[in-house]
Short mmCIF file of C-alpha atoms in Angstrom, two decimals:
data_model
loop_
_atom_site.label_atom_id
_atom_site.label_comp_id
_atom_site.label_asym_id
_atom_site.label_seq_id
_atom_site.Cartn_x
_atom_site.Cartn_y
_atom_site.Cartn_z
CA UNK M 227 -18.60 -32.91 15.00
CA UNK M 228 -19.62 -33.84 11.46
CA UNK M 229 -23.03 -35.21 10.62
CA UNK M 230 -23.23 -34.27 6.95
CA UNK M 231 -22.16 -36.73 4.26
CA UNK M 232 -23.31 -39.00 1.42
CA UNK M 233 -23.52 -42.72 0.73
CA UNK M 234 -20.39 -44.44 -0.55
CA UNK M 235 -16.91 -42.96 -0.84
CA UNK M 236 -13.45 -43.99 0.32
CA UNK M 237 -10.68 -42.92 2.72
CA UNK M 238 -7.38 -42.87 0.79
CA UNK M 239 -4.13 -41.65 2.34
CA UNK M 240 -4.55 -37.90 2.09
CA UNK M 241 -0.91 -36.74 2.02
CA UNK M 242 -1.94 -33.30 3.26
CA UNK M 243 0.61 -33.32 6.08
CA UNK M 244 3.30 -32.49 3.48
CA UNK M 245 1.96 -28.97 2.84
CA UNK M 246 -0.91 -28.12 5.19
CA UNK M 247 1.38 -26.11 7.48
CA UNK M 248 3.21 -24.35 4.62
CA UNK M 249 1.98 -20.74 4.23
CA UNK M 250 1.20 -19.47 0.74
CA UNK M 251 4.27 -18.10 -1.01
CA UNK M 252 4.01 -15.76 -4.00
CA UNK M 253 6.10 -16.84 -7.00
CA UNK M 254 7.17 -14.50 -9.78
CA UNK M 255 7.70 -16.20 -13.16
CA UNK M 256 11.14 -16.06 -14.72
CA UNK M 257 10.67 -17.16 -18.31
CA UNK M 258 8.01 -16.92 -20.99
CA UNK M 259 4.37 -17.28 -20.03
CA UNK M 260 1.92 -19.31 -22.10
CA UNK M 261 -1.82 -18.61 -22.11
CA UNK M 262 -3.90 -21.39 -23.73
CA UNK M 263 -7.03 -19.95 -25.32
CA UNK M 264 -9.02 -22.91 -23.98
CA UNK M 265 -8.85 -22.70 -20.18
CA UNK M 266 -12.56 -23.18 -19.67
CA UNK M 267 -15.56 -25.20 -20.78
CA UNK M 268 -16.97 -23.73 -24.00
CA UNK M 269 -15.55 -21.89 -26.98
CA UNK M 270 -11.87 -20.84 -26.90
CA UNK M 271 -11.14 -17.16 -26.34
CA UNK M 272 -10.12 -15.09 -29.38
CA UNK M 273 -6.77 -13.20 -29.32
CA UNK M 274 -6.98 -9.41 -29.46
CA UNK M 275 -3.19 -8.93 -29.51
CA UNK M 276 -0.64 -9.82 -32.16
CA UNK M 277 3.01 -10.77 -32.25
CA UNK M 278 5.23 -7.86 -31.19
CA UNK M 279 2.57 -6.07 -29.12
CA UNK M 280 3.60 -4.65 -25.74
CA UNK M 281 1.22 -5.71 -22.97
CA UNK M 282 0.73 -4.81 -19.31
CA UNK M 283 -0.15 -6.92 -16.29
CA UNK M 284 -3.94 -7.12 -16.14
CA UNK M 285 -4.42 -6.23 -19.80
CA UNK M 286 -6.97 -8.27 -21.75
CA UNK M 287 -5.20 -10.34 -24.40
CA UNK M 288 -8.10 -12.54 -25.57
CA UNK M 289 -11.85 -11.97 -25.53
CA UNK M 290 -14.80 -14.32 -25.20
CA UNK M 291 -15.78 -15.73 -28.59
CA UNK M 292 -19.25 -17.07 -27.71
CA UNK M 293 -21.78 -17.05 -24.90
CA UNK M 294 -20.03 -19.96 -23.17
CA UNK M 295 -16.56 -18.42 -23.18
CA UNK M 296 -14.53 -15.95 -21.09
CA UNK M 297 -11.64 -13.54 -21.70
CA UNK M 298 -7.99 -14.06 -20.72
CA UNK M 299 -5.62 -11.48 -19.23
CA UNK M 300 -1.84 -11.05 -19.22
CA UNK M 301 -0.38 -11.75 -15.79
CA UNK M 302 2.95 -10.02 -16.49
CA UNK M 303 4.10 -7.11 -18.61
CA UNK M 304 6.14 -7.84 -21.70
CA UNK M 305 5.93 -8.49 -25.43
CA UNK M 306 3.76 -10.96 -27.31
CA UNK M 307 6.29 -13.41 -28.72
CA UNK M 308 3.95 -15.71 -30.61
CA UNK M 309 0.41 -17.01 -31.04
CA UNK M 310 0.85 -20.70 -31.70
CA UNK M 311 -0.13 -24.19 -30.51
CA UNK M 312 1.35 -25.25 -27.18
CA UNK M 313 1.04 -28.45 -25.19
CA UNK M 314 -1.19 -28.41 -22.09
CA UNK M 315 -1.59 -30.86 -19.18
CA UNK M 316 -4.01 -33.12 -21.08
CA UNK M 317 -1.34 -33.76 -23.72
CA UNK M 318 -3.19 -31.77 -26.39
CA UNK M 319 -1.71 -28.95 -28.41
CA UNK M 320 -3.86 -25.86 -27.85
CA UNK M 321 -3.59 -22.50 -29.59
CA UNK M 322 -1.92 -20.17 -27.07
CA UNK M 323 -0.57 -16.66 -26.62
CA UNK M 324 3.11 -16.59 -25.60
CA UNK M 325 4.36 -13.51 -23.73
CA UNK M 326 8.01 -12.75 -23.06
CA UNK M 327 8.16 -11.47 -19.49
CA UNK M 328 10.08 -8.19 -19.17
CA UNK M 329 10.35 -8.57 -15.38
CA UNK M 330 8.87 -5.11 -14.74
CA UNK M 331 5.29 -6.19 -13.92
CA UNK M 332 3.86 -2.87 -15.07
CA UNK M 333 0.11 -2.88 -14.47
CA UNK M 334 -2.88 -1.79 -16.52
CA UNK M 335 -5.46 0.42 -14.85
CA UNK M 336 -7.86 -1.75 -12.80
CA UNK M 337 -11.62 -1.63 -13.31
CA UNK M 338 -13.56 0.53 -10.83
CA UNK M 339 -14.82 -1.32 -7.74
CA UNK M 340 -18.48 -2.34 -7.50
CA UNK M 341 -20.65 -2.46 -4.40
CA UNK M 342 -23.53 -4.92 -3.87
CA UNK M 343 -26.59 -2.91 -2.91
CA UNK M 344 -25.36 0.08 -4.89
CA UNK M 345 -24.54 -1.64 -8.18
CA UNK M 346 -27.13 -3.94 -9.72
CA UNK M 347 -26.88 -7.72 -9.89
CA UNK M 348 -26.54 -7.45 -13.67
CA UNK M 349 -23.52 -5.16 -13.25
CA UNK M 350 -21.88 -7.58 -10.81
CA UNK M 351 -22.46 -10.57 -13.09
CA UNK M 352 -21.07 -8.61 -16.05
CA UNK M 353 -17.96 -7.79 -13.99
CA UNK M 354 -17.47 -11.49 -13.11
CA UNK M 355 -17.81 -12.31 -16.81
CA UNK M 356 -15.43 -9.56 -17.88
CA UNK M 357 -12.88 -10.68 -15.25
CA UNK M 358 -12.64 -14.10 -16.92
CA UNK M 359 -13.62 -16.07 -13.81
CA UNK M 360 -14.31 -19.79 -14.18
CA UNK M 361 -14.77 -22.69 -11.78
CA UNK M 362 -11.29 -23.10 -10.32
CA UNK M 363 -11.92 -26.44 -8.65
CA UNK M 364 -11.10 -28.14 -11.96
CA UNK M 365 -14.23 -27.96 -14.13
CA UNK M 366 -13.57 -24.51 -15.60
CA UNK M 367 -17.24 -23.65 -16.21
CA UNK M 368 -17.73 -19.88 -16.72
CA UNK M 369 -18.87 -18.50 -13.36
CA UNK M 370 -21.10 -15.76 -14.77
CA UNK M 371 -23.31 -18.44 -16.37
CA UNK M 372 -23.52 -20.38 -13.12
CA UNK M 373 -24.63 -17.16 -11.37
CA UNK M 374 -27.28 -16.49 -14.05
CA UNK M 375 -29.80 -19.35 -13.66
CA UNK M 376 -33.11 -19.22 -15.54
CA UNK M 377 -35.05 -18.87 -12.29
CA UNK M 378 -32.89 -16.89 -9.83
CA UNK M 379 -35.77 -16.63 -7.35
CA UNK M 380 -35.69 -20.42 -7.00
CA UNK M 381 -32.12 -20.43 -5.67
CA UNK M 382 -32.21 -21.28 -1.95
CA UNK M 383 -28.58 -22.18 -1.25
CA UNK M 384 -25.26 -20.71 -2.32
CA UNK M 385 -22.62 -23.21 -1.25
CA UNK M 386 -18.90 -22.51 -0.83
CA UNK M 387 -17.13 -25.78 -1.61
CA UNK M 388 -14.44 -25.77 1.09
CA UNK M 389 -14.21 -29.57 1.33
CA UNK M 390 -10.95 -30.07 -0.61
CA UNK M 391 -11.32 -33.85 -0.39
CA UNK M 392 -8.76 -34.68 -3.10
CA UNK M 393 -5.62 -36.19 -1.50
CA UNK M 394 -2.47 -34.04 -1.20
CA UNK M 395 -4.18 -30.72 -2.08
CA UNK M 396 -4.00 -27.96 0.55
CA UNK M 397 -4.44 -24.80 -1.55
CA UNK M 398 -8.03 -24.19 -0.40
CA UNK M 399 -7.06 -24.99 3.18
CA UNK M 400 -4.36 -22.32 3.18
CA UNK M 401 -6.71 -19.79 1.51
CA UNK M 402 -9.28 -20.37 4.26
CA UNK M 403 -6.68 -19.85 6.99
CA UNK M 404 -4.84 -16.92 5.44
CA UNK M 405 -7.55 -15.03 3.53
CA UNK M 406 -10.90 -16.04 5.06
CA UNK M 407 -12.25 -12.49 4.73
CA UNK M 408 -11.90 -12.64 0.94
CA UNK M 409 -13.66 -16.01 0.82
CA UNK M 410 -16.55 -14.77 2.95
CA UNK M 411 -16.82 -11.55 0.92
CA UNK M 412 -16.94 -13.56 -2.31
CA UNK M 413 -19.77 -15.62 -0.83
CA UNK M 414 -21.61 -12.47 0.30
CA UNK M 415 -21.29 -10.97 -3.19
CA UNK M 416 -22.77 -14.17 -4.64
CA UNK M 417 -25.59 -14.10 -2.07
CA UNK M 418 -26.42 -10.53 -3.08
CA UNK M 419 -27.61 -11.94 -6.43
CA UNK M 420 -30.09 -14.29 -4.76
CA UNK M 421 -32.06 -12.52 -2.02
CA UNK M 422 -33.91 -15.67 -0.93
CA UNK M 423 -30.76 -17.82 -0.61
CA UNK M 424 -28.75 -18.93 2.40
CA UNK M 425 -24.96 -19.26 2.21
CA UNK M 426 -23.19 -22.41 3.37
CA UNK M 427 -19.45 -22.75 4.01
CA UNK M 428 -19.07 -26.53 3.63
CA UNK M 429 -15.81 -27.73 5.24
CA UNK M 430 -14.58 -31.27 5.94
CA UNK M 431 -14.05 -31.97 9.63
CA UNK M 432 -10.33 -32.67 9.19
CA UNK M 433 -10.00 -28.86 8.96
CA UNK M 434 -11.25 -28.02 12.45
CA UNK M 435 -9.15 -24.85 12.62
CA UNK M 436 -10.85 -23.55 9.47
CA UNK M 437 -14.28 -24.45 10.82
CA UNK M 438 -13.64 -22.57 14.06
CA UNK M 439 -12.19 -19.54 12.25
CA UNK M 440 -15.03 -19.28 9.73
CA UNK M 441 -17.67 -19.69 12.44
CA UNK M 442 -16.08 -16.86 14.38
CA UNK M 443 -16.00 -14.57 11.35
CA UNK M 444 -19.63 -15.17 10.32
CA UNK M 445 -21.19 -15.18 13.79
CA UNK M 446 -23.10 -11.98 12.99
CA UNK M 447 -24.05 -13.01 9.45
CA UNK M 448 -27.68 -14.15 9.49
CA UNK M 449 -27.56 -15.50 5.93
CA UNK M 450 -24.39 -17.61 6.25
CA UNK M 451 -23.65 -20.77 8.22
CA UNK M 452 -20.75 -23.23 8.44
CA UNK M 453 -21.44 -26.95 7.98
CA UNK M 454 -18.86 -29.52 9.04
CA UNK M 455 -18.76 -32.47 6.65
CA UNK M 456 -17.51 -35.96 7.32
CA UNK M 457 -13.99 -36.37 5.93
CA UNK M 458 -14.40 -38.70 3.00
CA UNK M 459 -13.59 -38.71 -0.71
CA UNK M 460 -15.32 -37.41 -2.90
CA UNK M 461 -17.09 -35.17 -0.39
CA UNK M 462 -16.27 -32.13 -2.54
CA UNK M 463 -17.87 -33.51 -5.72
CA UNK M 464 -20.74 -31.20 -6.62
CA UNK M 465 -23.59 -33.72 -6.40
CA UNK M 466 -22.28 -35.26 -3.18
CA UNK M 467 -21.69 -31.83 -1.62
CA UNK M 468 -25.22 -30.68 -2.43
CA UNK M 469 -26.71 -33.85 -0.95
CA UNK M 470 -24.54 -33.66 2.17
CA UNK M 471 -25.38 -30.01 2.90
CA UNK M 472 -29.01 -29.77 1.76
CA UNK M 473 -30.32 -33.34 1.35
CA UNK M 474 -31.20 -32.57 -2.30
CA UNK M 475 -30.34 -34.94 -5.11
CA UNK M 476 -28.88 -33.91 -8.47
CA UNK M 477 -28.49 -36.32 -11.40
CA UNK M 478 -26.61 -36.10 -14.68
CA UNK M 479 -29.55 -34.49 -16.50
CA UNK M 480 -29.79 -31.66 -13.96
CA UNK M 481 -27.84 -28.58 -13.04
CA UNK M 482 -27.35 -27.64 -9.38
CA UNK M 483 -29.67 -24.68 -10.02
CA UNK M 484 -32.45 -27.17 -10.79
CA UNK M 485 -32.18 -28.22 -7.14
CA UNK M 486 -32.10 -24.61 -5.98
CA UNK M 487 -28.32 -24.58 -5.41
CA UNK M 488 -25.27 -22.69 -6.65
CA UNK M 489 -21.83 -24.16 -5.81
CA UNK M 490 -18.48 -22.39 -6.11
CA UNK M 491 -14.96 -23.37 -5.10
CA UNK M 492 -12.87 -21.40 -2.56
CA UNK M 493 -10.49 -19.91 -5.15
CA UNK M 494 -13.44 -18.99 -7.38
CA UNK M 495 -15.10 -17.04 -4.56
CA UNK M 496 -11.83 -15.25 -3.78
CA UNK M 497 -11.58 -14.34 -7.49
CA UNK M 498 -15.14 -12.93 -7.33
CA UNK M 499 -14.11 -10.76 -4.38
CA UNK M 500 -10.99 -9.56 -6.23
CA UNK M 501 -12.90 -8.74 -9.43
CA UNK M 502 -15.82 -6.94 -7.78
CA UNK M 503 -14.12 -5.24 -4.83
CA UNK M 504 -10.67 -4.54 -6.29
CA UNK M 505 -11.49 -4.38 -10.01
CA UNK M 506 -8.80 -6.92 -10.90
CA UNK M 507 -9.39 -9.78 -13.39
CA UNK M 508 -8.48 -13.41 -12.74
CA UNK M 509 -4.69 -13.54 -12.99
CA UNK M 510 -3.48 -15.87 -10.25
CA UNK M 511 -4.39 -18.90 -8.19
CA UNK M 512 -2.98 -21.08 -5.42
CA UNK M 513 -1.15 -24.24 -6.56
CA UNK M 514 0.03 -26.99 -4.20
CA UNK M 515 3.38 -28.46 -5.31
CA UNK M 516 3.82 -31.67 -3.36
CA UNK M 517 4.58 -35.38 -3.23
CA UNK M 518 7.36 -37.47 -1.73
CA UNK M 519 9.62 -36.75 -4.72
CA UNK M 520 9.57 -32.97 -4.08
CA UNK M 521 12.39 -31.55 -1.98
CA UNK M 522 10.35 -28.73 -0.37
CA UNK M 523 6.58 -29.21 -0.82
CA UNK M 524 4.85 -25.81 -0.86
CA UNK M 525 1.68 -23.83 -1.56
CA UNK M 526 2.40 -21.19 -4.17
CA UNK M 527 0.45 -18.15 -5.34
CA UNK M 528 1.05 -18.54 -9.06
CA UNK M 529 0.49 -16.17 -11.96
CA UNK M 530 -1.52 -18.00 -14.60
CA UNK M 531 0.69 -18.94 -17.54
CA UNK M 532 3.74 -19.81 -15.41
CA UNK M 533 5.57 -22.93 -16.54
CA UNK M 534 5.28 -26.01 -14.30
CA UNK M 535 9.04 -26.55 -14.44
CA UNK M 536 9.54 -23.19 -12.69
CA UNK M 537 7.32 -24.35 -9.82
CA UNK M 538 9.43 -27.48 -9.39
CA UNK M 539 12.56 -25.30 -9.29
CA UNK M 540 10.94 -22.99 -6.72
CA UNK M 541 10.17 -26.04 -4.56
CA UNK M 542 13.84 -27.03 -4.50
CA UNK M 543 13.70 -29.51 -7.35
CA UNK M 544 13.26 -33.26 -7.02
CA UNK M 545 14.48 -35.11 -3.95
CA UNK M 546 14.46 -38.33 -5.99
CA UNK M 547 13.66 -38.99 -9.62
CA UNK M 548 9.82 -39.07 -9.82
CA UNK M 549 8.12 -42.15 -11.21
CA UNK M 550 4.82 -40.29 -11.63
CA UNK M 551 3.93 -36.64 -12.29
CA UNK M 552 0.32 -35.52 -11.99
CA UNK M 553 -1.37 -32.20 -12.64
CA UNK M 554 -4.02 -32.06 -9.92
CA UNK M 555 -4.65 -34.73 -7.31
CA UNK M 556 -4.03 -38.50 -7.59
CA UNK M 557 -7.72 -39.37 -7.95
CA UNK M 558 -8.86 -37.06 -10.74
CA UNK M 559 -5.68 -35.38 -12.02
CA UNK M 560 -3.87 -35.78 -15.35
CA UNK M 561 -0.65 -37.77 -15.61
CA UNK M 562 2.15 -35.70 -17.17
CA UNK M 563 4.96 -36.83 -19.46
CA UNK M 564 6.44 -33.34 -19.79
CA UNK M 565 6.78 -30.41 -17.37
CA UNK M 566 6.95 -27.88 -20.19
CA UNK M 567 3.27 -26.99 -19.75
CA UNK M 568 1.66 -23.82 -18.36
CA UNK M 569 -0.45 -23.38 -15.27
CA UNK M 570 -4.02 -22.41 -16.14
CA UNK M 571 -7.12 -21.16 -14.34
CA UNK M 572 -7.97 -24.74 -13.34
CA UNK M 573 -4.48 -25.87 -12.20
CA UNK M 574 -4.80 -26.78 -8.52
CA UNK M 575 -1.68 -28.88 -7.87
CA UNK M 576 1.47 -30.49 -9.22
CA UNK M 577 2.14 -33.87 -7.64
CA UNK M 578 5.44 -35.77 -7.96
CA UNK M 579 5.55 -39.34 -6.60
CA UNK M 580 8.56 -41.60 -6.20
CA UNK M 581 6.49 -44.68 -7.08
CA UNK M 582 3.93 -45.37 -9.78
CA UNK M 583 1.64 -47.74 -7.89
CA UNK M 584 -0.84 -48.03 -10.74
CA UNK M 585 1.62 -49.31 -13.36
CA UNK M 586 3.23 -51.68 -10.84
CA UNK M 587 -0.05 -53.55 -10.29
CA UNK M 588 -1.41 -55.58 -13.19
CA UNK M 589 -5.20 -55.97 -13.56
CA UNK M 590 -6.73 -59.43 -13.21
CA UNK M 591 -10.21 -60.87 -13.68
CA UNK M 592 -13.12 -59.44 -11.69
CA UNK M 593 -13.74 -61.54 -8.56
CA UNK M 594 -17.36 -60.31 -8.14
CA UNK M 595 -16.66 -58.91 -4.65
CA UNK M 596 -18.96 -55.91 -5.04
CA UNK M 597 -16.60 -53.44 -3.40
CA UNK M 598 -16.84 -51.05 -6.36
CA UNK M 599 -20.62 -50.95 -5.95
CA UNK M 600 -20.34 -50.37 -2.22
CA UNK M 601 -18.11 -47.28 -2.52
CA UNK M 602 -19.68 -45.74 -5.64
CA UNK M 603 -21.17 -42.33 -4.71
CA UNK M 604 -23.21 -42.36 -7.93
CA UNK M 605 -24.92 -45.61 -6.87
CA UNK M 606 -24.22 -47.38 -10.17
CA UNK M 607 -22.59 -50.73 -11.00
CA UNK M 608 -19.00 -49.97 -12.05
CA UNK M 609 -18.13 -53.62 -12.82
CA UNK M 610 -21.10 -53.96 -15.20
CA UNK M 611 -20.46 -50.57 -16.76
CA UNK M 612 -16.84 -51.47 -17.49
CA UNK M 613 -17.94 -54.66 -19.26
CA UNK M 614 -20.42 -52.68 -21.35
CA UNK M 615 -17.76 -50.07 -22.14
CA UNK M 616 -15.02 -52.48 -23.25
CA UNK M 617 -17.51 -54.42 -25.42
CA UNK M 618 -18.88 -51.15 -26.86
CA UNK M 619 -22.40 -52.00 -25.72
CA UNK M 620 -23.67 -48.44 -25.69
CA UNK M 621 -27.34 -49.28 -25.11
CA UNK M 622 -26.50 -51.47 -22.12
CA UNK M 623 -24.21 -48.76 -20.75
CA UNK M 624 -27.01 -46.21 -20.86
CA UNK M 625 -29.58 -48.61 -19.37
CA UNK M 626 -27.20 -49.17 -16.46
CA UNK M 627 -27.15 -45.39 -15.86
CA UNK M 628 -23.53 -45.03 -16.90
CA UNK M 629 -23.95 -41.28 -17.31
CA UNK M 630 -24.47 -40.98 -13.54
CA UNK M 631 -20.79 -41.81 -12.96
CA UNK M 632 -18.89 -38.75 -11.69
CA UNK M 633 -15.50 -40.26 -12.64
CA UNK M 634 -14.23 -39.90 -9.07
CA UNK M 635 -12.05 -43.03 -9.21
CA UNK M 636 -13.39 -44.69 -6.04
CA UNK M 637 -14.11 -47.95 -7.86
CA UNK M 638 -10.63 -48.23 -9.38
CA UNK M 639 -9.04 -47.39 -6.03
CA UNK M 640 -10.92 -50.05 -4.08
CA UNK M 641 -10.85 -52.85 -6.70
CA UNK M 642 -8.69 -55.78 -5.44
CA UNK M 643 -8.30 -56.97 -9.05
CA UNK M 644 -6.86 -53.54 -10.00
CA UNK M 645 -9.20 -53.24 -12.99
CA UNK M 646 -9.28 -49.86 -14.80
CA UNK M 647 -12.95 -49.31 -14.04
CA UNK M 648 -13.01 -45.53 -14.02
CA UNK M 649 -10.88 -45.21 -17.15
CA UNK M 650 -13.15 -47.53 -19.16
CA UNK M 651 -16.34 -45.85 -17.96
CA UNK M 652 -14.88 -42.40 -18.58
CA UNK M 653 -14.07 -43.29 -22.20
CA UNK M 654 -17.63 -44.46 -22.86
CA UNK M 655 -19.10 -41.40 -21.15
CA UNK M 656 -16.93 -39.16 -23.30
CA UNK M 657 -18.23 -40.92 -26.42
CA UNK M 658 -21.85 -40.53 -25.32
CA UNK M 659 -21.41 -36.85 -24.50
CA UNK M 660 -19.82 -36.24 -27.91
CA UNK M 661 -22.77 -37.93 -29.62
CA UNK M 662 -25.20 -35.87 -27.59
CA UNK M 663 -23.51 -32.64 -28.72
CA UNK M 664 -23.87 -33.67 -32.36
#
């Protein structure tokens, strides 16, 4: 079926069988909820509540503090207990608003619905901004900026990233099966901003049921098509997805809009539908709780701010003591040392594994096999880039196009010497990006 793909990539064990047949289950939080003010790329949001304030579900509690910033909303009713630093999945302490849940879930008045064709594109983009929507595939880039390119008439494709290539994750898969109408409506709202664009629902071919369902639902939509992609990691990475679906290339100095493309994740498009059609801000997302150490792997609809430990409890606790906890998937997620962290707008999964394969395998010398080069979707030389990174040879790193690495982890996965290629390259890229900002 699939003919669309990119060069490179790998086929790790996907682990999706643990949760792909588990319908989405709504989870109500029990304890306090924590809202980090930095849940997106850009400036942290600024609190507009204070300790002791009573808040309602859907009430704005922090506003955007700069152009690249978005507001944050309470997802329960209750009382503001504190505004203080709190640990997040990266291990950092981030200033956060803590709300004591009163269990009543009293709601603030929603915003009035908007209608593409009746309301202007500017009004729709302003609603998406006001709703606090960001890229929910993990990047957290404010969606209103992505939908406001410098040359909107040059946008030819609006792509729904339905690939979900990261192992173990099935949240997008369940959204597509259970709420496809909301996904398609979110895509149609996005298309309304770009009259010359065509919409693409890009789905990996291991989700044949989703492909068939979406094709059926859009059969009368002249501006939307479904493209089946070859199942391969990282098929859902933005550059690889654009190349696979349109044949256009995007490098590290470009934005997708420079290639005439806009890309949004499944959950992001559902959030656009909810904000525009229902007038409700971003307050929840789907989180896959899975792994062989989980007693009952599940897909949960989670209110942002819910503690990870509550999700483990809701999934029946641990079947065995986990050796590894990861927020996100095994390829690009963050290893956790503490479950006392909140879910955020970009939290896609919580993975608990009975074995820590990475720490069990010790790295050895490079054997010059070239496998890392063969699988690299960025078409760079991971072995050479690692050497430049560990020797702090910044000029060599840049000459070898180190900034083209997308940090997907393919090289580390395939390396028979178990060398930390991705980690070393990522550290040098982070240093270069910091210098560029200065």
